[in-house]
Structures are given as C-alpha cells and as structure tokens.
Amino acid sequence: YSKLQRGRGSIPDNDHLNNASVVVDGQSLEIYMSDANLQQQFLECVIHCAVVICCRCSPTQKAEMVRCVQQTTKQICLAIGDGGNDVSMLLAANVGVGIVGLEGQQASLSSDFSIYKFEYLVNLLLWHGRIAYKNTALISQFVIHRGLIIAFINVFFSIGFYFSVIPLFHGALMVGYTCIYTSLPVFTLILDKDVSFKNVILYPELYHCLQNGLSLNHKTLLLWCIRSFYQGSVIMLFALIFFENELH
C-alpha cells in the first residue's frame, strides 16, 4: 500500500489521460479494490484513459470491475466475452455480448446478444443497435402522439359543448383509427433507414447522438406533445367549420 501511495505522484492529471493506456493484472487490481479510498482514486484515473487492459483476472474481479465502472460513470456498460469465466461479467453489465467460440457456449447462452466473431460487434452496435434505438424512439413517441390527438379532440369537444361527457369516438372508430388509419406510419418508421450501412460503418461518429440521447428525451417528447395539441386543434376547428350548419 505504501508503494502504491508513493506511486500516485507519477500518475498524470485527468487532462493528460485521454491518450493514455493502463495495463493492470489481477494481483494489482485486488490491491486497488481492497481499499475504498484507493479504489476511488484508481477508478477516477482509469475512466479518463483511452484504453484499460485488465489481465489475469478472476471472474469475480471482472464482474466487480464492471459494477465499479457503472457506479462511477453512471453510464451504460457493455461487456463481451467468449468463455465460462466471463459469465459473471456479462451478467453484471447492462448489455452482455457473448461470442460463440472454442471454449463453449456458456458465454453466448448467458448474454443478451450472441455473435460468432468479434468483428461482428461493429455491425451489432453501429448498424442494428442504432436502427433499433432510433426506430424504437420514434415509434414510442408516435404512439403517444396519435393517442394525444384523440385526447385533445375530446377535450376541445367537451369544452365547446358545455363540458359534455359524451364520448366523441366510439369503440369501432377507435379500433379503426389505431389499427388501420395510423398503421401505415408505424410500418414506415420500422422500415425507415436514415443512413446506409456503408456510411454508418464509414462514419462511426453517427453513434454519438445515441449516446447523448438526442432521439428520446424530454425535449423531443415535449415537441411531440405540442404537435399533438396543434393537430388536434386544427382537426377540431375544421370539423366545427364544415359541420357548422348541423350544430344548430
């Protein structure tokens, strides 16, 4: 412990660690993790490094390292492994990716996603993961959007007709609106691809918008709600104009 304390002075500041690499073995990692203060200082140092390699680690240490990174950074962690000693690490991570290899299928069976080669991780994250995230974000907000349109129309109808509690749309109309009239936009969003596979692989910077949550956050949800309010108002206004003679 005293040697580690003396060695702390040679560790550069966080601003100089962006291009640094750290290699630590299992015995050294056990020493760092045995003391709470030393563990905190070690994690604050390594999370700013470009690459951190932990070698000769036990399955417990792998899982503990993943949990510590999750608690320190408050970020979503992905773990990838190909053997039975990686199972605990895959279970501890938010997303576990198992590789089917010569060591058996324990890792692939215990993981969230299974791939045959490590190189397929690029396709899994940059292509399939990106499309799944963006389409799920759009579809979830669109479903809320189309429901709010009906809700706002009912609110405007109730206010305009002395707060009547009569439902404007009955069951058959609601089922048709949900399953038939608005089904085409849902399929369009599922099949939509804003960027080609070639460009996604060529420009991995496109993945940053997913990490920052730009497709699904409070701002985007508020914009969809405002859009629902506007469309519901326009629909109700045109209905009152077109059927004005029938209201008297």
mmCIF file of C-alpha atoms in Angstrom:
data_model
loop_
_atom_site.group_PDB
_atom_site.id
_atom_site.type_symbol
_atom_site.label_atom_id
_atom_site.label_comp_id
_atom_site.label_asym_id
_atom_site.label_seq_id
_atom_site.Cartn_x
_atom_site.Cartn_y
_atom_site.Cartn_z
ATOM 1 C CA TYR A 1 0.000 0.000 0.000
ATOM 2 C CA SER A 2 2.825 2.406 0.808
ATOM 3 C CA LYS A 3 4.408 1.746 -2.606
ATOM 4 C CA LEU A 4 1.115 2.493 -4.295
ATOM 5 C CA GLN A 5 0.745 5.683 -2.300
ATOM 6 C CA ARG A 6 4.219 6.814 -3.368
ATOM 7 C CA GLY A 7 3.445 5.914 -6.965
ATOM 8 C CA ARG A 8 0.397 8.156 -7.067
ATOM 9 C CA GLY A 9 2.586 11.163 -7.713
ATOM 10 C CA SER A 10 3.688 9.756 -11.078
ATOM 11 C CA ILE A 11 0.117 9.442 -12.346
ATOM 12 C CA PRO A 12 -0.678 12.317 -14.754
ATOM 13 C CA ASP A 13 -3.699 14.563 -14.448
ATOM 14 C CA ASN A 14 -7.027 13.619 -15.998
ATOM 15 C CA ASP A 15 -6.491 16.080 -18.840
ATOM 16 C CA HIS A 16 -3.403 14.140 -19.941
ATOM 17 C CA LEU A 17 -5.028 10.689 -19.704
ATOM 18 C CA ASN A 18 -7.195 10.870 -22.818
ATOM 19 C CA ASN A 19 -4.473 9.224 -24.918
ATOM 20 C CA ALA A 20 -3.017 7.076 -22.139
ATOM 21 C CA SER A 21 -3.237 3.307 -21.739
ATOM 22 C CA VAL A 22 -3.221 1.326 -18.495
ATOM 23 C CA VAL A 23 -2.390 -2.355 -18.027
ATOM 24 C CA VAL A 24 -3.159 -3.929 -14.643
ATOM 25 C CA ASP A 25 -3.044 -7.573 -13.594
ATOM 26 C CA GLY A 26 -5.272 -9.428 -11.183
ATOM 27 C CA GLN A 27 -2.987 -9.129 -8.151
ATOM 28 C CA SER A 28 -2.599 -5.378 -8.550
ATOM 29 C CA LEU A 29 -6.323 -4.998 -9.137
ATOM 30 C CA GLU A 30 -7.037 -6.876 -5.919
ATOM 31 C CA ILE A 31 -4.873 -4.403 -4.000
ATOM 32 C CA TYR A 32 -6.611 -1.420 -5.560
ATOM 33 C CA MET A 33 -10.060 -2.829 -4.847
ATOM 34 C CA SER A 34 -9.285 -3.796 -1.246
ATOM 35 C CA ASP A 35 -9.206 -0.182 -0.013
ATOM 36 C CA ALA A 36 -12.152 2.169 -0.560
ATOM 37 C CA ASN A 37 -10.086 5.347 -0.948
ATOM 38 C CA LEU A 38 -7.562 3.673 -3.221
ATOM 39 C CA GLN A 39 -10.363 2.152 -5.280
ATOM 40 C CA GLN A 40 -11.976 5.553 -5.809
ATOM 41 C CA GLN A 41 -8.690 7.142 -6.857
ATOM 42 C CA PHE A 42 -7.921 4.251 -9.188
ATOM 43 C CA LEU A 43 -11.326 4.435 -10.878
ATOM 44 C CA GLU A 44 -11.172 8.208 -11.248
ATOM 45 C CA CYS A 45 -7.864 7.753 -13.014
ATOM 46 C CA VAL A 46 -8.670 4.865 -15.359
ATOM 47 C CA ILE A 47 -12.063 6.145 -16.566
ATOM 48 C CA HIS A 48 -10.256 9.017 -18.298
ATOM 49 C CA CYS A 49 -7.823 6.706 -20.109
ATOM 50 C CA ALA A 50 -8.275 5.724 -23.722
ATOM 51 C CA VAL A 51 -7.621 2.018 -23.062
ATOM 52 C CA VAL A 52 -7.562 -0.012 -19.827
ATOM 53 C CA ILE A 53 -6.443 -3.660 -20.004
ATOM 54 C CA CYS A 54 -7.068 -5.953 -17.023
ATOM 55 C CA CYS A 55 -5.276 -9.268 -17.457
ATOM 56 C CA ARG A 56 -5.096 -12.421 -15.333
ATOM 57 C CA CYS A 57 -8.322 -11.511 -13.541
ATOM 58 C CA SER A 58 -10.746 -13.861 -11.858
ATOM 59 C CA PRO A 59 -14.439 -13.930 -12.861
ATOM 60 C CA THR A 60 -15.328 -12.124 -9.634
ATOM 61 C CA GLN A 61 -12.857 -9.344 -10.377
ATOM 62 C CA LYS A 62 -14.253 -8.918 -13.882
ATOM 63 C CA ALA A 63 -17.783 -8.520 -12.581
ATOM 64 C CA GLU A 64 -16.618 -6.205 -9.801
ATOM 65 C CA MET A 65 -14.772 -4.012 -12.294
ATOM 66 C CA VAL A 66 -17.884 -3.674 -14.443
ATOM 67 C CA ARG A 67 -20.040 -2.738 -11.448
ATOM 68 C CA CYS A 68 -17.498 -0.174 -10.258
ATOM 69 C CA VAL A 69 -17.384 1.475 -13.680
ATOM 70 C CA GLN A 70 -21.179 1.584 -13.754
ATOM 71 C CA GLN A 71 -21.375 3.226 -10.337
ATOM 72 C CA THR A 72 -18.572 5.699 -11.065
ATOM 73 C CA THR A 73 -19.564 6.844 -14.539
ATOM 74 C CA LYS A 74 -23.367 6.347 -14.255
ATOM 75 C CA GLN A 75 -23.218 5.119 -17.843
ATOM 76 C CA ILE A 76 -24.493 2.025 -19.647
ATOM 77 C CA CYS A 77 -21.746 -0.598 -19.825
ATOM 78 C CA LEU A 78 -21.362 -3.341 -22.403
ATOM 79 C CA ALA A 79 -19.354 -6.474 -21.632
ATOM 80 C CA ILE A 80 -18.199 -9.023 -24.189
ATOM 81 C CA GLY A 81 -16.732 -12.454 -23.552
ATOM 82 C CA ASP A 82 -16.286 -15.893 -25.073
ATOM 83 C CA GLY A 83 -15.754 -18.258 -22.143
ATOM 84 C CA GLY A 84 -17.371 -19.566 -18.997
ATOM 85 C CA ASN A 85 -15.223 -17.300 -16.821
ATOM 86 C CA ASP A 86 -16.879 -14.287 -18.471
ATOM 87 C CA VAL A 87 -20.430 -15.216 -17.450
ATOM 88 C CA SER A 88 -20.425 -13.195 -14.217
ATOM 89 C CA MET A 89 -19.087 -10.161 -16.082
ATOM 90 C CA LEU A 90 -21.777 -10.486 -18.771
ATOM 91 C CA LEU A 91 -24.498 -10.711 -16.140
ATOM 92 C CA ALA A 92 -23.174 -7.699 -14.239
ATOM 93 C CA ALA A 93 -23.111 -5.432 -17.314
ATOM 94 C CA ASN A 94 -26.127 -3.602 -18.664
ATOM 95 C CA VAL A 95 -25.651 -5.331 -22.023
ATOM 96 C CA GLY A 96 -23.819 -8.625 -22.392
ATOM 97 C CA VAL A 97 -22.494 -9.883 -25.724
ATOM 98 C CA GLY A 98 -21.297 -13.476 -25.918
ATOM 99 C CA ILE A 99 -19.035 -14.870 -28.620
ATOM 100 C CA VAL A 100 -19.542 -18.459 -29.735
ATOM 101 C CA GLY A 101 -16.027 -19.868 -29.673
ATOM 102 C CA LEU A 102 -13.874 -22.875 -28.930
ATOM 103 C CA GLU A 103 -14.427 -22.521 -25.182
ATOM 104 C CA GLY A 104 -18.084 -23.481 -25.457
ATOM 105 C CA GLN A 105 -21.387 -21.641 -25.491
ATOM 106 C CA GLN A 106 -21.705 -20.680 -21.834
ATOM 107 C CA ALA A 107 -20.977 -17.025 -22.576
ATOM 108 C CA SER A 108 -23.342 -16.844 -25.541
ATOM 109 C CA LEU A 109 -26.153 -18.556 -23.626
ATOM 110 C CA SER A 110 -25.774 -16.185 -20.655
ATOM 111 C CA SER A 111 -25.580 -12.999 -22.715
ATOM 112 C CA ASP A 112 -28.187 -10.664 -24.151
ATOM 113 C CA PHE A 113 -26.775 -10.945 -27.671
ATOM 114 C CA SER A 114 -24.709 -13.681 -29.275
ATOM 115 C CA ILE A 115 -22.286 -13.287 -32.190
ATOM 116 C CA TYR A 116 -19.901 -15.666 -33.921
ATOM 117 C CA LYS A 117 -16.947 -13.321 -34.399
ATOM 118 C CA PHE A 118 -15.647 -10.283 -32.556
ATOM 119 C CA GLU A 119 -15.707 -8.246 -35.779
ATOM 120 C CA TYR A 120 -19.499 -8.574 -35.879
ATOM 121 C CA LEU A 121 -19.663 -6.266 -32.849
ATOM 122 C CA VAL A 122 -19.339 -3.291 -35.205
ATOM 123 C CA ASN A 123 -22.442 -4.356 -37.132
ATOM 124 C CA LEU A 124 -24.318 -5.078 -33.919
ATOM 125 C CA LEU A 125 -23.687 -1.648 -32.409
ATOM 126 C CA LEU A 126 -23.317 0.780 -35.288
ATOM 127 C CA TRP A 127 -25.977 -0.693 -37.579
ATOM 128 C CA HIS A 128 -28.519 -2.898 -35.786
ATOM 129 C CA GLY A 129 -28.238 -1.101 -32.460
ATOM 130 C CA ARG A 130 -28.510 2.356 -33.994
ATOM 131 C CA ILE A 131 -31.533 1.473 -36.129
ATOM 132 C CA ALA A 132 -33.267 -0.288 -33.247
ATOM 133 C CA TYR A 133 -32.746 2.676 -30.919
ATOM 134 C CA LYS A 134 -33.850 5.358 -33.389
ATOM 135 C CA ASN A 135 -36.889 3.418 -34.641
ATOM 136 C CA THR A 136 -37.962 2.486 -31.117
ATOM 137 C CA ALA A 137 -37.663 6.118 -30.027
ATOM 138 C CA LEU A 138 -39.733 7.301 -32.999
ATOM 139 C CA ILE A 139 -42.405 4.618 -32.696
ATOM 140 C CA SER A 140 -42.860 5.087 -28.942
ATOM 141 C CA GLN A 141 -43.270 8.836 -29.327
ATOM 142 C CA PHE A 142 -45.538 8.435 -32.361
ATOM 143 C CA VAL A 143 -47.851 6.094 -30.438
ATOM 144 C CA ILE A 144 -48.108 8.700 -27.676
ATOM 145 C CA HIS A 145 -48.627 11.382 -30.326
ATOM 146 C CA ARG A 146 -51.556 9.676 -32.048
ATOM 147 C CA GLY A 147 -53.214 8.962 -28.700
ATOM 148 C CA LEU A 148 -52.844 12.574 -27.592
ATOM 149 C CA ILE A 149 -54.505 13.806 -30.796
ATOM 150 C CA ILE A 150 -57.684 11.929 -29.886
ATOM 151 C CA ALA A 151 -57.408 13.098 -26.284
ATOM 152 C CA PHE A 152 -57.089 16.761 -27.269
ATOM 153 C CA ILE A 153 -60.005 16.485 -29.702
ATOM 154 C CA ASN A 154 -62.185 15.070 -26.929
ATOM 155 C CA VAL A 155 -61.073 17.837 -24.579
ATOM 156 C CA PHE A 156 -61.893 20.564 -27.111
ATOM 157 C CA PHE A 157 -65.249 18.913 -27.867
ATOM 158 C CA SER A 158 -66.117 18.765 -24.188
ATOM 159 C CA ILE A 159 -65.141 22.400 -23.611
ATOM 160 C CA GLY A 160 -67.021 23.634 -26.687
ATOM 161 C CA PHE A 161 -70.235 21.837 -25.777
ATOM 162 C CA TYR A 162 -70.690 22.837 -22.154
ATOM 163 C CA PHE A 163 -68.336 20.210 -20.745
ATOM 164 C CA SER A 164 -70.356 17.332 -22.048
ATOM 165 C CA VAL A 165 -69.202 13.847 -21.030
ATOM 166 C CA ILE A 166 -70.442 12.238 -24.242
ATOM 167 C CA PRO A 167 -67.589 10.342 -25.957
ATOM 168 C CA LEU A 168 -66.804 11.721 -29.394
ATOM 169 C CA PHE A 169 -65.369 8.463 -30.761
ATOM 170 C CA HIS A 170 -66.841 5.027 -30.099
ATOM 171 C CA GLY A 171 -65.089 1.672 -29.925
ATOM 172 C CA ALA A 172 -65.232 0.791 -33.627
ATOM 173 C CA LEU A 173 -63.833 4.171 -34.653
ATOM 174 C CA MET A 174 -61.010 3.923 -32.116
ATOM 175 C CA VAL A 175 -60.049 0.446 -33.286
ATOM 176 C CA GLY A 176 -60.086 1.569 -36.910
ATOM 177 C CA TYR A 177 -58.077 4.692 -36.094
ATOM 178 C CA THR A 178 -55.419 2.690 -34.263
ATOM 179 C CA CYS A 179 -55.188 -0.437 -36.413
ATOM 180 C CA ILE A 180 -55.972 0.820 -39.915
ATOM 181 C CA TYR A 181 -55.745 4.583 -40.354
ATOM 182 C CA THR A 182 -52.488 5.084 -38.440
ATOM 183 C CA SER A 183 -50.873 1.698 -39.167
ATOM 184 C CA LEU A 184 -49.042 2.873 -42.301
ATOM 185 C CA PRO A 185 -46.834 5.418 -40.476
ATOM 186 C CA VAL A 186 -45.830 2.707 -37.996
ATOM 187 C CA PHE A 187 -44.649 0.366 -40.768
ATOM 188 C CA THR A 188 -42.951 3.287 -42.474
ATOM 189 C CA LEU A 189 -40.983 4.070 -39.320
ATOM 190 C CA ILE A 190 -39.977 0.416 -38.912
ATOM 191 C CA LEU A 191 -38.636 0.175 -42.472
ATOM 192 C CA ASP A 192 -37.058 3.638 -42.466
ATOM 193 C CA LYS A 193 -33.263 3.909 -42.649
ATOM 194 C CA ASP A 194 -31.873 7.418 -42.468
ATOM 195 C CA VAL A 195 -28.278 6.357 -43.249
ATOM 196 C CA SER A 196 -26.996 3.478 -45.359
ATOM 197 C CA PHE A 197 -24.980 0.618 -43.905
ATOM 198 C CA LYS A 198 -21.856 1.747 -45.747
ATOM 199 C CA ASN A 199 -21.995 5.268 -44.305
ATOM 200 C CA VAL A 200 -22.670 4.021 -40.791
ATOM 201 C CA ILE A 201 -19.552 1.880 -40.851
ATOM 202 C CA LEU A 202 -17.553 4.614 -42.558
ATOM 203 C CA TYR A 203 -18.607 7.343 -40.078
ATOM 204 C CA PRO A 204 -18.847 5.867 -36.561
ATOM 205 C CA GLU A 205 -19.324 9.401 -35.218
ATOM 206 C CA LEU A 206 -23.025 8.969 -36.043
ATOM 207 C CA TYR A 207 -23.267 6.788 -32.928
ATOM 208 C CA HIS A 208 -22.596 9.785 -30.654
ATOM 209 C CA CYS A 209 -26.152 11.082 -30.971
ATOM 210 C CA LEU A 210 -27.396 7.815 -29.469
ATOM 211 C CA GLN A 211 -25.018 8.098 -26.521
ATOM 212 C CA ASN A 212 -26.240 11.639 -25.858
ATOM 213 C CA GLY A 213 -29.901 10.589 -26.019
ATOM 214 C CA LEU A 214 -30.827 13.090 -28.739
ATOM 215 C CA SER A 215 -33.576 10.890 -30.211
ATOM 216 C CA LEU A 216 -35.525 10.314 -27.000
ATOM 217 C CA ASN A 217 -35.537 12.879 -24.204
ATOM 218 C CA HIS A 218 -37.807 15.394 -22.513
ATOM 219 C CA LYS A 219 -37.363 17.918 -25.318
ATOM 220 C CA THR A 220 -38.377 15.550 -28.114
ATOM 221 C CA LEU A 221 -41.363 14.300 -26.096
ATOM 222 C CA LEU A 222 -42.476 17.888 -25.475
ATOM 223 C CA LEU A 223 -42.222 18.640 -29.212
ATOM 224 C CA TRP A 224 -44.417 15.632 -30.000
ATOM 225 C CA CYS A 225 -46.974 16.810 -27.399
ATOM 226 C CA ILE A 226 -47.026 20.307 -28.927
ATOM 227 C CA ARG A 227 -47.509 18.738 -32.355
ATOM 228 C CA SER A 228 -50.403 16.678 -30.998
ATOM 229 C CA PHE A 229 -52.011 19.778 -29.489
ATOM 230 C CA TYR A 230 -51.683 21.675 -32.774
ATOM 231 C CA GLN A 231 -53.052 18.867 -34.943
ATOM 232 C CA GLY A 232 -55.921 18.184 -32.548
ATOM 233 C CA SER A 233 -56.821 21.889 -32.560
ATOM 234 C CA VAL A 234 -56.765 22.079 -36.371
ATOM 235 C CA ILE A 235 -58.897 18.940 -36.749
ATOM 236 C CA MET A 236 -61.481 20.229 -34.271
ATOM 237 C CA LEU A 237 -61.534 23.684 -35.877
ATOM 238 C CA PHE A 238 -62.146 22.324 -39.379
ATOM 239 C CA ALA A 239 -64.831 19.983 -38.014
ATOM 240 C CA LEU A 240 -66.679 22.941 -36.494
ATOM 241 C CA ILE A 241 -66.373 24.911 -39.740
ATOM 242 C CA PHE A 242 -67.521 22.110 -42.060
ATOM 243 C CA PHE A 243 -70.403 20.972 -39.835
ATOM 244 C CA GLU A 244 -71.486 24.383 -38.613
ATOM 245 C CA ASN A 245 -74.994 24.064 -40.108
ATOM 246 C CA GLU A 246 -75.602 20.738 -38.388
ATOM 247 C CA LEU A 247 -74.767 22.115 -34.967
ATOM 248 C CA HIS A 248 -77.763 24.480 -34.846
#
